[in-house]
PDB file of C-alpha atoms in Angstrom:
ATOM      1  CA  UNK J 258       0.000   0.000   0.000  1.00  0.00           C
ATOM      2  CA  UNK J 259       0.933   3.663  -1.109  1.00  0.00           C
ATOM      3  CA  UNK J 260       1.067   5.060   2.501  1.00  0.00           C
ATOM      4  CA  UNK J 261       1.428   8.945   1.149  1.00  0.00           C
ATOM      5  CA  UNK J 262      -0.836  10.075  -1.341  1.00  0.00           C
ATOM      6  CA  UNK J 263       0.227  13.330  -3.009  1.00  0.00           C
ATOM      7  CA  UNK J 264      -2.184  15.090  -1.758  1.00  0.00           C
ATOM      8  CA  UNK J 265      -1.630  13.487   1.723  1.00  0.00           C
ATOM      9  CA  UNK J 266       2.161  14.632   1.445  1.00  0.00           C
ATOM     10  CA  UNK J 267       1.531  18.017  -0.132  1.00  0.00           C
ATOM     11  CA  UNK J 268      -0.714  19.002   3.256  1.00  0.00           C
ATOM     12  CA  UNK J 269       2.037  17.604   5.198  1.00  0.00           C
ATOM     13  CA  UNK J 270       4.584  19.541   3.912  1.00  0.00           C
ATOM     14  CA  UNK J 271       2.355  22.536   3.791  1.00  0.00           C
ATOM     15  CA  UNK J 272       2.331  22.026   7.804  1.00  0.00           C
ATOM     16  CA  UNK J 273       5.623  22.286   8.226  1.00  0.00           C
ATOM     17  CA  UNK J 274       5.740  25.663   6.553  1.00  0.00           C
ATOM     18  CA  UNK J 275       3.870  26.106  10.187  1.00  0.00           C
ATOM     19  CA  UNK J 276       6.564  24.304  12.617  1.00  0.00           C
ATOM     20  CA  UNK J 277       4.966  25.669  15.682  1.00  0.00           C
ATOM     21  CA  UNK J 278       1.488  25.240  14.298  1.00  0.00           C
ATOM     22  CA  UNK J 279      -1.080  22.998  16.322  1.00  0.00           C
ATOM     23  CA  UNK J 280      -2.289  20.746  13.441  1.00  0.00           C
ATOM     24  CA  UNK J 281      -4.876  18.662  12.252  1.00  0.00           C
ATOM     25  CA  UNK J 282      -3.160  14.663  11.748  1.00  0.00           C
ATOM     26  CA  UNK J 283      -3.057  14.393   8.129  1.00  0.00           C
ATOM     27  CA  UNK J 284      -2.403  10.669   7.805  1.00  0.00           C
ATOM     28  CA  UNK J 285      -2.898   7.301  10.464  1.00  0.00           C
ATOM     29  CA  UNK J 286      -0.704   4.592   9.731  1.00  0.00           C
ATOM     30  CA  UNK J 287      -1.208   1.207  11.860  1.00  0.00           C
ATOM     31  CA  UNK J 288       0.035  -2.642  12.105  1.00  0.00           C
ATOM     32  CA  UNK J 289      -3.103  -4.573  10.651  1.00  0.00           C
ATOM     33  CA  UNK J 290      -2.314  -7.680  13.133  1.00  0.00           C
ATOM     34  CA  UNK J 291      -1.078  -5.629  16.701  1.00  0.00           C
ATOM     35  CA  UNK J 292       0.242  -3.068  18.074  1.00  0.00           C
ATOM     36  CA  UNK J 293       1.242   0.055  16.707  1.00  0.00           C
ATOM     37  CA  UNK J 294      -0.391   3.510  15.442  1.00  0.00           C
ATOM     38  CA  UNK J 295       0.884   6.699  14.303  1.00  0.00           C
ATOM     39  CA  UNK J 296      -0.253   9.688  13.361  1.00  0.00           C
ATOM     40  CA  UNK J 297       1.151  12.356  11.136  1.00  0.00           C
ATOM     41  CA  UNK J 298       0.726  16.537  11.380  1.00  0.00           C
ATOM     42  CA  UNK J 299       4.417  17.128   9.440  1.00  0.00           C
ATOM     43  CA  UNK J 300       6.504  16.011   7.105  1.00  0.00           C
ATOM     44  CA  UNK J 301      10.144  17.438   6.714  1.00  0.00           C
ATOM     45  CA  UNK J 302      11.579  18.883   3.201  1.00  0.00           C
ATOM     46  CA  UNK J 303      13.939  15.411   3.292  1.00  0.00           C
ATOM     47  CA  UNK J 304      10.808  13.657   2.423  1.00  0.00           C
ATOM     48  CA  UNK J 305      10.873  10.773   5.015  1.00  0.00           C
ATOM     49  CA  UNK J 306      10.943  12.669   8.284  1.00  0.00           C
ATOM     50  CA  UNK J 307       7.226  12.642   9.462  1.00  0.00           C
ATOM     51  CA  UNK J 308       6.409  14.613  12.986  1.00  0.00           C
ATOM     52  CA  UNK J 309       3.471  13.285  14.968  1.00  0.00           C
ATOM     53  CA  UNK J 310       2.391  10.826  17.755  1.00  0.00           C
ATOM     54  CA  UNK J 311       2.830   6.982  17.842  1.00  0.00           C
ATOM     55  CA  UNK J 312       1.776   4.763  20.197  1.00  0.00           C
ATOM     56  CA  UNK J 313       3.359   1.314  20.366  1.00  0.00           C
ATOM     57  CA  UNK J 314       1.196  -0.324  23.108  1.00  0.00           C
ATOM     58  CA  UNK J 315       3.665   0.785  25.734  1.00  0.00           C
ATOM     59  CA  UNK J 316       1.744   2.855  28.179  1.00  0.00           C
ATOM     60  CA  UNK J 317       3.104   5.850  26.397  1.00  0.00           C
ATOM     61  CA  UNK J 318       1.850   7.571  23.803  1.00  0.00           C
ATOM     62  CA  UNK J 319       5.109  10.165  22.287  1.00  0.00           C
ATOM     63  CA  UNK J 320       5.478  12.927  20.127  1.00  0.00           C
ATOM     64  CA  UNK J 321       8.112  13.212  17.846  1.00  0.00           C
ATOM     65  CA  UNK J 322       9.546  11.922  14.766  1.00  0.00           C
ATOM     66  CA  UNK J 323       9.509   9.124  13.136  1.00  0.00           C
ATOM     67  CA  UNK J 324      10.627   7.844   9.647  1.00  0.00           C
ATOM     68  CA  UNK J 325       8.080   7.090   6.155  1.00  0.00           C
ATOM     69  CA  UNK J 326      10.622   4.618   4.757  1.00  0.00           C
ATOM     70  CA  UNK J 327      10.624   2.510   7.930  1.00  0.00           C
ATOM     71  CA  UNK J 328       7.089   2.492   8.287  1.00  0.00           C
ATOM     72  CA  UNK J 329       7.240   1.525   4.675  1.00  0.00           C
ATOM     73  CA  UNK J 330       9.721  -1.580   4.944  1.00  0.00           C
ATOM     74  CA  UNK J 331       8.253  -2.357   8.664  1.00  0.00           C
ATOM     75  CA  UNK J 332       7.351  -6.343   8.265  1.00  0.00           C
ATOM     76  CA  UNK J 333       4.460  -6.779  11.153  1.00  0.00           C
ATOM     77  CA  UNK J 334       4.369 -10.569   9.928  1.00  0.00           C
ATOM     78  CA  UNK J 335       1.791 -12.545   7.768  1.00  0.00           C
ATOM     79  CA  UNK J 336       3.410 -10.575   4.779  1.00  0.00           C
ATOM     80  CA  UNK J 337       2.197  -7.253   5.701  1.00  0.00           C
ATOM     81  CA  UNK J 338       3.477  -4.406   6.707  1.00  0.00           C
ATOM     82  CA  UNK J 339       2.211  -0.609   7.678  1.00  0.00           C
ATOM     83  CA  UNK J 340      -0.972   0.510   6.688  1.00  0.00           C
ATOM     84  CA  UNK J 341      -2.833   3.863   6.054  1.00  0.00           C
ATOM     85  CA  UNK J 342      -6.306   4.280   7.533  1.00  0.00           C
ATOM     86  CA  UNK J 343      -7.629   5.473   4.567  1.00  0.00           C
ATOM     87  CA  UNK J 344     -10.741   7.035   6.393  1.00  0.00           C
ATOM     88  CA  UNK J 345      -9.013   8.446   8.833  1.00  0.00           C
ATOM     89  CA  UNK J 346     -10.193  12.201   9.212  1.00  0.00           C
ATOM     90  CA  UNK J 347     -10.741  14.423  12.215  1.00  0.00           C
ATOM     91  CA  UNK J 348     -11.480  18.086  13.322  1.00  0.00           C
ATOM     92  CA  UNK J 349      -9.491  18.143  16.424  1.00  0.00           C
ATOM     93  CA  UNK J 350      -5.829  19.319  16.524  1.00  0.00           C
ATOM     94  CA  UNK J 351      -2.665  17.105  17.856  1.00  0.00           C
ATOM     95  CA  UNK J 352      -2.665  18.489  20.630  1.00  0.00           C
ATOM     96  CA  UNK J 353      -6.027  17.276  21.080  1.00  0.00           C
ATOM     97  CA  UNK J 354      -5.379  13.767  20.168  1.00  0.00           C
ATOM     98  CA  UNK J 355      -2.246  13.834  22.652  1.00  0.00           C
ATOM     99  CA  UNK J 356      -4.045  14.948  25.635  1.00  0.00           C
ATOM    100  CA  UNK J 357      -6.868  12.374  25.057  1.00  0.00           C
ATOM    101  CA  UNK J 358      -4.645   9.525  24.227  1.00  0.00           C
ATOM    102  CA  UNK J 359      -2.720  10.232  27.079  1.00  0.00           C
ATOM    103  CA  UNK J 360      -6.015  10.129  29.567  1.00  0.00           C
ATOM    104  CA  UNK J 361      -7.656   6.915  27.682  1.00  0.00           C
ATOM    105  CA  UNK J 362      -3.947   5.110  27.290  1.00  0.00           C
ATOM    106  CA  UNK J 363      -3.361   5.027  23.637  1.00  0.00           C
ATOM    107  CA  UNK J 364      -4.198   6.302  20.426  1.00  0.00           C
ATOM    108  CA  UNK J 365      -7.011   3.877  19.325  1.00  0.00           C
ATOM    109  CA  UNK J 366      -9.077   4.590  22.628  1.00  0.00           C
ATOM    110  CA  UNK J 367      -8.508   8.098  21.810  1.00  0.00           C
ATOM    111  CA  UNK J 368      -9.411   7.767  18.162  1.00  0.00           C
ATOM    112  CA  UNK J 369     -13.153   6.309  19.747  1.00  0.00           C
ATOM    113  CA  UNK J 370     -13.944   9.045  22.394  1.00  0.00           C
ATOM    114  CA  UNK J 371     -12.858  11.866  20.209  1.00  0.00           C
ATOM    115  CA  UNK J 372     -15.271  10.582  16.853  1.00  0.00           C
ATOM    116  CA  UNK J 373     -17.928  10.451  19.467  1.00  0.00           C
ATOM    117  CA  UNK J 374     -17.410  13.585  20.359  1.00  0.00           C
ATOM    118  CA  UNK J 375     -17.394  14.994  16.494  1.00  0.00           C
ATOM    119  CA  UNK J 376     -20.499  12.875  15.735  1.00  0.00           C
ATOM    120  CA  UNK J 377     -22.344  14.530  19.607  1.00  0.00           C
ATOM    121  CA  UNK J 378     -20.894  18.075  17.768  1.00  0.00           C
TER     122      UNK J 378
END
């Protein structure tokens, strides 16, 4: 799977025009068969540096950086690898999404409370 559309890669560089910005996540990436989720606000002129959160099932959810290519050679077994949540879309800012996972211990239970609370409005 293509995990960077270009229009998913043009907003992310268009973010990092705005380093200090509070973004929207553009993209989620996840491991199909356990643990693992990212999400992506930024992606560096170098083309593989992507800035975001990940959560790796470790009590921790951390922002920072993290690499496209590895997510992109990253072999979660069964012959897959990475893939991009192609629905994936959301109203509420990083920051948002950091607090929350933070509070519900990861990014999926995050990803649940805060569409419930863009479907309540």
């Amino acid at each position: 799977m293509m995990l960077l559309t270009p229009a998913l890669r043009a907003q992310l560089i268009a973010n990092a025009a705005d380093p200090s910005g509070d973004h929207l996540p553009v993209a989620k990436f996840f491991n199909p068969v356990g643990a693992g989720v990212w999400l992506a606000t930024m992606l560096d002129p170098d083309g593989d540096t992507l800035h975001g959160i990940a959560d790796l099932d470790m009590d921790c959810v951390d922002y920072g950086v993290f690499s496209l290519a590895e997510l992109q050679g990253l072999d979660v077994g069964l012959k897959l690898g990475v893939e991009r949540d192609i629905l994936f879309a959301t109203t509420a800012p990083i920051s948002v999404w950091i607090d929350i996972a933070d509070i519900a211990g990861g990014i999926r239970a995050a990803e649940r409370i805060i569409a419930r609370l863009e479907r309540e409005g």
